[in-house]
Amino acid sequence: MTISKQIIAQMPKIELHCHLDGSISLETIHKLAKMENIPLPATLEEQQALFIAPEETKDLNEYLEKFHFIGRLLQTTAALELAAFDVVKQASYDNVKYIEVRFAPTLHTMKGLTLQEIVSAVVKGLKRGEVEFGVLSNALLCGMRHEPVENAIEVAKVAKSQLTHGVVGFDLAGNEVDFPPYAFEEAIKVAKDLDIPLTLHAGECHCGKNVYDAVVLGANRIGHGIALKDTPEYIEYIKENEIVLELAPTSNFQTKTVTSWEEYPFKKFLDLGLKVTINTDNRTVSNTTLNKEYAKLAEVYDLTLKDFYKVSCNGVFGAFVDDEVKKELGEIVNEEFEKLNGH
Ligand SMILES: O=c1[nH]cnc2c1ncn2[C@H]1C[C@H](O)[C@@H](CO)O1
Ligand SMILES: [Zn+2]
């Protein structure tokens, strides 16, 4: 029998891959639009069409178009702080115990904020959310692939300067189709030399070699990594190096990274012993929650509590936190799964 939604809601979760700009609740979007004096269309349907991607888009780049409108609402420190707080609140509804929220500081400079001001505002919102909702929260900074490599280098340097202040890593997001990992070799090298933990988006556009290349260049974790399913020659390397894969089912279908559950590699990766995790990617753009992502997978694969326990342990393993925090998170995960076992 498929695990019930009630049990899924109670599972302790670790979420490693969630974008700030793609995950703001409708209620907060309304608030931000008022604060920033940016009109929204009249009907809910028209509003949703602005920032929710259809179930299928042509590809990753079409999915990414849904971030343009939201970006305009996130150009002041007050807006960024409120948005970050809102995402932690939503994570608490999914019983998330630890979340890493990622965003690209260079997308929030339209009104003249500096990268440091942007990062501080987001971290302030995350930490306020952490206290209010009891979800441990940190930030990841993304370089954007459609921007010059110099921007990504600057973002990596800002990440370094904030590493003990709520920022825990660096990522490359955006157009993987035209800008594969080696196009950003220089920025990745700077981040590596600065000892910044790295998670890179790769394998979202039918290229398994991008996953391998990202790891060769130094990624500790991979955003999605789905295309690895088509390149079995690299799987052992990913396993040996204990690379954590951040899967996000709804998003992966929307971007046409896969088109059927038969080819979705979640269970295959899990059974092979790869360190898979389950994530939302974008709660709003993908119109989802972490509970929904779990429920989808539970139904498709008839997953057991043990499977989900493994996923949470993989999340703890991959979290960019020190050993002491990992130990605490591990204990919470153990305790809460034990309670569910007794059900
Ligand atoms: O799944 C994704 N792949 C690549 N880039 C993405 C994905 N989801 C969001 N982004 C981009 C769009 C956002 O504006 C940016 C920073 O969060 O990251
Ligand atoms: Zn992503």
Short mmCIF file of C-alpha atoms and ligand atoms in Angstrom, two decimals:
data_model
loop_
_atom_site.label_atom_id
_atom_site.label_comp_id
_atom_site.label_asym_id
_atom_site.label_seq_id
_atom_site.Cartn_x
_atom_site.Cartn_y
_atom_site.Cartn_z
CA MET A 1 0.00 0.00 0.00
CA THR A 2 1.28 3.46 -0.89
CA ILE A 3 2.45 5.51 2.09
CA SER A 4 -0.30 7.93 3.09
CA LYS A 5 -0.08 11.68 2.59
CA GLN A 6 -0.45 12.06 6.33
CA ILE A 7 2.70 10.03 7.00
CA ILE A 8 4.52 11.90 4.23
CA ALA A 9 3.60 15.21 5.87
CA GLN A 10 5.17 14.00 9.12
CA MET A 11 8.46 12.83 7.64
CA PRO A 12 11.43 15.01 8.63
CA LYS A 13 12.85 16.49 5.42
CA ILE A 14 16.06 18.11 4.31
CA GLU A 15 15.76 20.38 1.28
CA LEU A 16 18.96 21.23 -0.54
CA HIS A 17 17.60 22.69 -3.78
CA CYS A 18 15.07 25.52 -3.60
CA HIS A 19 15.27 28.82 -5.51
CA LEU A 20 14.19 31.98 -3.68
CA ASP A 21 12.77 33.76 -6.74
CA GLY A 22 10.90 30.65 -7.91
CA SER A 23 9.32 29.88 -4.55
CA ILE A 24 7.46 32.94 -3.28
CA SER A 25 3.87 32.33 -2.20
CA LEU A 26 1.00 34.06 -3.97
CA GLU A 27 0.14 35.90 -0.76
CA THR A 28 3.65 37.33 -0.52
CA ILE A 29 3.74 38.14 -4.25
CA HIS A 30 0.65 40.28 -3.65
CA LYS A 31 2.34 42.01 -0.72
CA LEU A 32 5.52 42.61 -2.72
CA ALA A 33 3.59 44.01 -5.70
CA LYS A 34 1.96 46.55 -3.37
CA MET A 35 5.23 47.39 -1.61
CA GLU A 36 7.07 47.83 -4.87
CA ASN A 37 4.18 49.56 -6.65
CA ILE A 38 4.13 47.09 -9.53
CA PRO A 39 0.64 46.28 -10.81
CA LEU A 40 -0.51 42.67 -11.10
CA PRO A 41 -3.06 41.59 -13.70
CA ALA A 42 -6.66 41.53 -12.47
CA THR A 43 -7.51 37.83 -12.39
CA LEU A 44 -5.83 35.02 -10.49
CA GLU A 45 -5.56 33.08 -13.73
CA GLU A 46 -3.66 35.88 -15.45
CA GLN A 47 -1.43 36.32 -12.41
CA GLN A 48 -0.56 32.64 -12.30
CA ALA A 49 0.22 32.66 -16.02
CA LEU A 50 2.94 35.20 -15.21
CA PHE A 51 4.85 33.04 -12.74
CA ILE A 52 3.71 29.41 -12.92
CA ALA A 53 5.26 27.34 -15.70
CA PRO A 54 2.93 25.00 -17.61
CA GLU A 55 3.21 21.27 -16.89
CA GLU A 56 5.31 21.01 -20.00
CA THR A 57 7.47 23.67 -21.53
CA LYS A 58 9.59 23.30 -24.65
CA ASP A 59 12.79 23.09 -22.64
CA LEU A 60 14.73 24.51 -19.69
CA ASN A 61 15.05 27.93 -21.32
CA GLU A 62 11.30 28.31 -21.75
CA TYR A 63 10.84 27.31 -18.08
CA LEU A 64 13.34 30.02 -17.10
CA GLU A 65 11.21 32.72 -18.75
CA LYS A 66 8.80 32.42 -15.81
CA PHE A 67 11.33 34.07 -13.52
CA HIS A 68 11.34 37.44 -15.30
CA PHE A 69 8.26 38.98 -13.72
CA ILE A 70 9.09 37.89 -10.16
CA GLY A 71 12.57 39.34 -10.56
CA ARG A 72 11.10 42.83 -10.85
CA LEU A 73 9.50 42.45 -7.40
CA LEU A 74 12.80 41.58 -5.71
CA GLN A 75 14.85 44.76 -6.04
CA THR A 76 14.84 46.22 -2.50
CA THR A 77 16.22 44.88 0.77
CA ALA A 78 12.72 44.87 2.31
CA ALA A 79 11.36 42.76 -0.56
CA LEU A 80 14.27 40.30 -0.45
CA GLU A 81 14.02 39.87 3.30
CA LEU A 82 10.27 39.27 3.15
CA ALA A 83 10.66 36.78 0.28
CA ALA A 84 13.30 34.77 2.14
CA PHE A 85 11.16 34.70 5.30
CA ASP A 86 8.20 33.50 3.21
CA VAL A 87 10.14 30.58 1.72
CA VAL A 88 11.23 29.34 5.17
CA LYS A 89 7.60 29.56 6.30
CA GLN A 90 6.52 27.37 3.38
CA ALA A 91 9.32 24.90 4.13
CA SER A 92 7.95 24.54 7.67
CA TYR A 93 4.60 23.38 6.21
CA ASP A 94 6.54 20.50 4.59
CA ASN A 95 8.19 19.58 7.92
CA VAL A 96 11.56 20.59 6.49
CA LYS A 97 14.22 20.55 9.22
CA TYR A 98 16.98 22.14 7.17
CA ILE A 99 16.81 24.14 3.94
CA GLU A 100 19.35 25.74 1.63
CA VAL A 101 17.72 28.55 -0.33
CA ARG A 102 19.56 29.66 -3.46
CA PHE A 103 19.40 32.86 -5.47
CA ALA A 104 21.47 34.88 -7.93
CA PRO A 105 22.53 38.21 -6.34
CA THR A 106 23.22 39.80 -9.76
CA LEU A 107 19.50 39.54 -10.64
CA HIS A 108 18.56 41.93 -7.84
CA THR A 109 20.65 45.01 -8.69
CA MET A 110 18.10 46.84 -10.91
CA LYS A 111 17.53 49.57 -8.30
CA GLY A 112 21.16 49.93 -7.34
CA LEU A 113 21.59 47.47 -4.45
CA THR A 114 25.11 46.09 -4.04
CA LEU A 115 25.68 42.33 -4.04
CA GLN A 116 26.58 42.48 -0.35
CA GLU A 117 23.36 44.35 0.51
CA ILE A 118 21.34 41.79 -1.44
CA VAL A 119 22.94 38.82 0.28
CA SER A 120 22.61 40.39 3.74
CA ALA A 121 18.90 41.07 3.17
CA VAL A 122 18.18 37.49 2.10
CA VAL A 123 20.18 36.02 4.99
CA LYS A 124 18.32 38.31 7.42
CA GLY A 125 14.98 36.98 6.12
CA LEU A 126 16.18 33.37 6.31
CA LYS A 127 17.42 33.76 9.87
CA ARG A 128 14.18 35.49 10.93
CA GLY A 129 12.32 32.54 9.41
CA GLU A 130 14.63 30.09 11.16
CA VAL A 131 13.75 31.57 14.57
CA GLU A 132 10.03 31.92 13.82
CA PHE A 133 9.42 28.52 12.21
CA GLY A 134 12.22 26.33 13.58
CA VAL A 135 13.64 25.44 10.15
CA LEU A 136 17.41 25.74 10.07
CA SER A 137 18.11 27.86 6.95
CA ASN A 138 21.16 28.84 4.94
CA ALA A 139 21.78 30.51 1.58
CA LEU A 140 23.54 29.41 -1.61
CA LEU A 141 24.67 32.03 -4.12
CA CYS A 142 24.20 31.37 -7.84
CA GLY A 143 26.20 32.71 -10.73
CA MET A 144 23.99 33.00 -13.83
CA ARG A 145 25.18 31.25 -16.97
CA HIS A 146 23.80 33.84 -19.41
CA GLU A 147 25.92 36.53 -17.73
CA PRO A 148 29.66 37.10 -18.22
CA VAL A 149 31.92 34.75 -16.27
CA GLU A 150 33.31 37.79 -14.40
CA ASN A 151 29.92 38.21 -12.68
CA ALA A 152 30.02 34.63 -11.43
CA ILE A 153 33.55 35.21 -10.12
CA GLU A 154 32.35 38.27 -8.22
CA VAL A 155 29.47 36.26 -6.74
CA ALA A 156 31.91 33.53 -5.65
CA LYS A 157 33.99 36.17 -3.87
CA VAL A 158 30.90 37.53 -2.11
CA ALA A 159 30.03 33.97 -1.08
CA LYS A 160 33.48 33.59 0.45
CA SER A 161 33.12 36.84 2.40
CA GLN A 162 29.79 35.64 3.86
CA LEU A 163 30.68 31.98 4.47
CA THR A 164 30.29 32.19 8.22
CA HIS A 165 27.28 34.50 7.95
CA GLY A 166 24.53 32.29 6.58
CA VAL A 167 25.96 31.64 3.11
CA VAL A 168 27.16 28.06 2.68
CA GLY A 169 27.96 27.52 -0.98
CA PHE A 170 28.06 28.50 -4.64
CA ASP A 171 26.05 27.31 -7.64
CA LEU A 172 25.72 27.96 -11.36
CA ALA A 173 22.13 28.29 -12.57
CA GLY A 174 20.33 29.25 -15.74
CA ASN A 175 20.93 28.32 -19.36
CA GLU A 176 22.84 25.02 -19.29
CA VAL A 177 22.00 24.39 -22.97
CA ASP A 178 24.36 27.09 -24.24
CA PHE A 179 26.72 27.31 -21.25
CA PRO A 180 27.96 23.89 -20.10
CA PRO A 181 30.28 23.54 -17.07
CA TYR A 182 33.54 24.22 -18.93
CA ALA A 183 32.20 27.61 -20.13
CA PHE A 184 32.48 28.61 -16.46
CA GLU A 185 35.70 26.81 -15.63
CA GLU A 186 37.35 30.03 -14.48
CA ALA A 187 34.58 30.88 -11.99
CA ILE A 188 34.42 27.32 -10.66
CA LYS A 189 38.17 27.39 -10.16
CA VAL A 190 37.97 30.64 -8.19
CA ALA A 191 35.23 29.12 -5.97
CA LYS A 192 37.30 25.95 -5.49
CA ASP A 193 40.45 27.89 -4.65
CA LEU A 194 38.46 29.83 -2.06
CA ASP A 195 37.27 26.52 -0.53
CA ILE A 196 33.60 27.26 -1.13
CA PRO A 197 31.33 24.19 -1.14
CA LEU A 198 29.96 23.73 -4.64
CA THR A 199 26.66 22.50 -6.00
CA LEU A 200 26.21 22.99 -9.74
CA HIS A 201 23.14 22.61 -11.93
CA ALA A 202 23.95 19.93 -14.52
CA GLY A 203 22.25 17.23 -16.53
CA GLU A 204 19.04 19.15 -17.13
CA CYS A 205 19.41 19.35 -20.90
CA HIS A 206 20.03 15.77 -22.01
CA CYS A 207 23.79 15.88 -21.52
CA GLY A 208 25.14 13.33 -19.02
CA LYS A 209 28.69 14.47 -19.69
CA ASN A 210 27.83 17.84 -18.11
CA VAL A 211 27.26 16.02 -14.80
CA TYR A 212 30.62 14.31 -15.03
CA ASP A 213 32.37 17.54 -16.10
CA ALA A 214 30.80 19.49 -13.22
CA VAL A 215 32.16 16.93 -10.75
CA VAL A 216 35.60 16.81 -12.39
CA LEU A 217 35.67 20.61 -12.04
CA GLY A 218 34.92 20.29 -8.32
CA ALA A 219 31.18 20.08 -7.61
CA ASN A 220 30.31 18.33 -4.32
CA ARG A 221 26.66 18.14 -5.29
CA ILE A 222 24.73 18.31 -8.55
CA GLY A 223 21.47 20.15 -9.16
CA HIS A 224 19.28 17.52 -10.86
CA GLY A 225 21.86 15.30 -12.62
CA ILE A 226 19.02 13.55 -14.46
CA ALA A 227 20.89 13.05 -17.75
CA LEU A 228 23.34 10.80 -15.94
CA LYS A 229 20.78 8.07 -16.63
CA ASP A 230 21.86 8.11 -20.30
CA THR A 231 25.58 7.85 -19.60
CA PRO A 232 26.11 4.73 -17.46
CA GLU A 233 29.87 5.06 -18.00
CA TYR A 234 29.92 8.00 -15.53
CA ILE A 235 27.69 6.52 -12.82
CA GLU A 236 30.45 4.69 -10.93
CA TYR A 237 32.52 7.88 -10.79
CA ILE A 238 29.59 9.82 -9.30
CA LYS A 239 29.01 7.04 -6.77
CA GLU A 240 32.65 6.66 -5.76
CA ASN A 241 32.92 10.39 -5.16
CA GLU A 242 29.73 10.36 -3.03
CA ILE A 243 28.18 13.14 -5.08
CA VAL A 244 24.77 14.14 -3.81
CA LEU A 245 22.13 14.49 -6.55
CA GLU A 246 19.34 17.02 -6.03
CA LEU A 247 16.32 15.73 -7.97
CA ALA A 248 13.13 17.75 -8.38
CA PRO A 249 10.49 15.61 -10.15
CA THR A 250 7.88 18.21 -11.16
CA SER A 251 10.52 20.60 -12.45
CA ASN A 252 12.31 17.79 -14.28
CA PHE A 253 9.14 16.97 -16.24
CA GLN A 254 8.33 20.63 -16.89
CA THR A 255 11.73 21.30 -18.44
CA LYS A 256 11.36 18.16 -20.58
CA THR A 257 14.45 16.70 -18.94
CA VAL A 258 12.30 13.55 -18.94
CA THR A 259 8.96 12.85 -20.58
CA SER A 260 7.83 9.66 -18.82
CA TRP A 261 8.09 7.98 -15.41
CA GLU A 262 9.69 4.97 -17.12
CA GLU A 263 12.72 7.09 -17.85
CA TYR A 264 12.73 9.02 -14.57
CA PRO A 265 15.86 7.78 -12.78
CA PHE A 266 14.96 8.35 -9.10
CA LYS A 267 14.53 4.69 -8.12
CA LYS A 268 17.31 3.49 -10.36
CA PHE A 269 19.73 5.98 -8.78
CA LEU A 270 18.53 5.11 -5.26
CA ASP A 271 18.94 1.37 -5.88
CA LEU A 272 22.39 1.91 -7.36
CA GLY A 273 23.42 3.54 -4.08
CA LEU A 274 23.72 7.06 -5.47
CA LYS A 275 23.05 9.79 -2.93
CA VAL A 276 19.72 11.07 -4.25
CA THR A 277 17.64 13.74 -2.55
CA ILE A 278 14.13 15.09 -3.29
CA ASN A 279 13.56 18.81 -3.74
CA THR A 280 11.02 21.32 -5.02
CA ASP A 281 13.43 23.42 -7.13
CA ASN A 282 10.75 26.12 -7.36
CA ARG A 283 7.62 25.94 -5.22
CA THR A 284 5.77 28.62 -7.21
CA VAL A 285 7.10 28.28 -10.75
CA SER A 286 6.61 24.50 -10.49
CA ASN A 287 3.36 24.90 -8.50
CA THR A 288 4.44 22.36 -5.90
CA THR A 289 5.41 21.65 -2.30
CA LEU A 290 7.94 19.17 -0.93
CA ASN A 291 5.08 17.05 0.43
CA LYS A 292 3.66 16.88 -3.10
CA GLU A 293 7.01 15.82 -4.57
CA TYR A 294 7.31 13.07 -1.95
CA ALA A 295 3.73 11.91 -2.56
CA LYS A 296 4.29 11.73 -6.31
CA LEU A 297 7.36 9.52 -5.91
CA ALA A 298 5.71 7.39 -3.21
CA GLU A 299 2.88 6.63 -5.59
CA VAL A 300 4.91 6.00 -8.73
CA TYR A 301 7.48 3.70 -7.09
CA ASP A 302 5.55 2.46 -4.08
CA LEU A 303 8.38 3.71 -1.87
CA THR A 304 8.82 2.54 1.72
CA LEU A 305 9.62 4.50 4.88
CA LYS A 306 13.11 3.04 4.59
CA ASP A 307 13.52 4.59 1.13
CA PHE A 308 12.51 8.01 2.44
CA TYR A 309 14.73 7.61 5.49
CA LYS A 310 17.64 7.03 3.11
CA VAL A 311 16.70 10.20 1.20
CA SER A 312 16.73 12.25 4.41
CA CYS A 313 20.09 10.75 5.40
CA ASN A 314 21.45 11.67 1.97
CA GLY A 315 20.22 15.20 2.57
CA VAL A 316 22.03 15.40 5.90
CA PHE A 317 25.16 13.99 4.27
CA GLY A 318 25.03 16.60 1.50
CA ALA A 319 24.10 19.62 3.62
CA PHE A 320 26.77 22.31 3.59
CA VAL A 321 27.02 22.50 7.39
CA ASP A 322 29.70 21.44 9.86
CA ASP A 323 29.83 18.00 11.48
CA GLU A 324 28.19 19.13 14.68
CA VAL A 325 25.10 20.43 12.84
CA LYS A 326 25.05 17.28 10.69
CA LYS A 327 25.00 15.19 13.84
CA GLU A 328 22.09 17.20 15.25
CA LEU A 329 20.15 16.93 12.00
CA GLY A 330 20.90 13.21 11.82
CA GLU A 331 19.49 12.76 15.33
CA ILE A 332 16.30 14.65 14.46
CA VAL A 333 15.87 12.54 11.31
CA ASN A 334 16.42 9.30 13.27
CA GLU A 335 14.07 10.25 16.07
CA GLU A 336 11.22 11.35 13.81
CA PHE A 337 11.49 8.34 11.50
CA GLU A 338 11.54 6.04 14.52
CA LYS A 339 8.26 7.57 15.67
CA LEU A 340 6.77 6.94 12.23
CA ASN A 341 7.98 3.35 12.26
CA GLY A 342 5.90 2.73 15.35
CA HIS A 343 2.79 3.83 13.46
O1 LIG B 1 16.10 24.13 -12.58
C1 LIG B 1 16.73 25.16 -12.88
N1 LIG B 1 17.78 25.07 -13.72
C2 LIG B 1 18.55 26.13 -14.04
N2 LIG B 1 18.32 27.35 -13.55
C3 LIG B 1 17.26 27.50 -12.75
C4 LIG B 1 16.44 26.44 -12.37
N3 LIG B 1 15.47 26.92 -11.56
C5 LIG B 1 15.70 28.24 -11.43
N4 LIG B 1 16.78 28.59 -12.15
C6 LIG B 1 17.35 29.93 -12.31
C7 LIG B 1 16.29 31.00 -12.52
C8 LIG B 1 16.43 31.89 -11.34
O2 LIG B 1 16.19 33.25 -11.66
C9 LIG B 1 17.87 31.67 -10.91
C10 LIG B 1 18.24 32.05 -9.51
O3 LIG B 1 17.38 31.50 -8.57
O4 LIG B 1 18.06 30.29 -11.15
ZN ZN B 2 17.39 24.67 -9.74
#
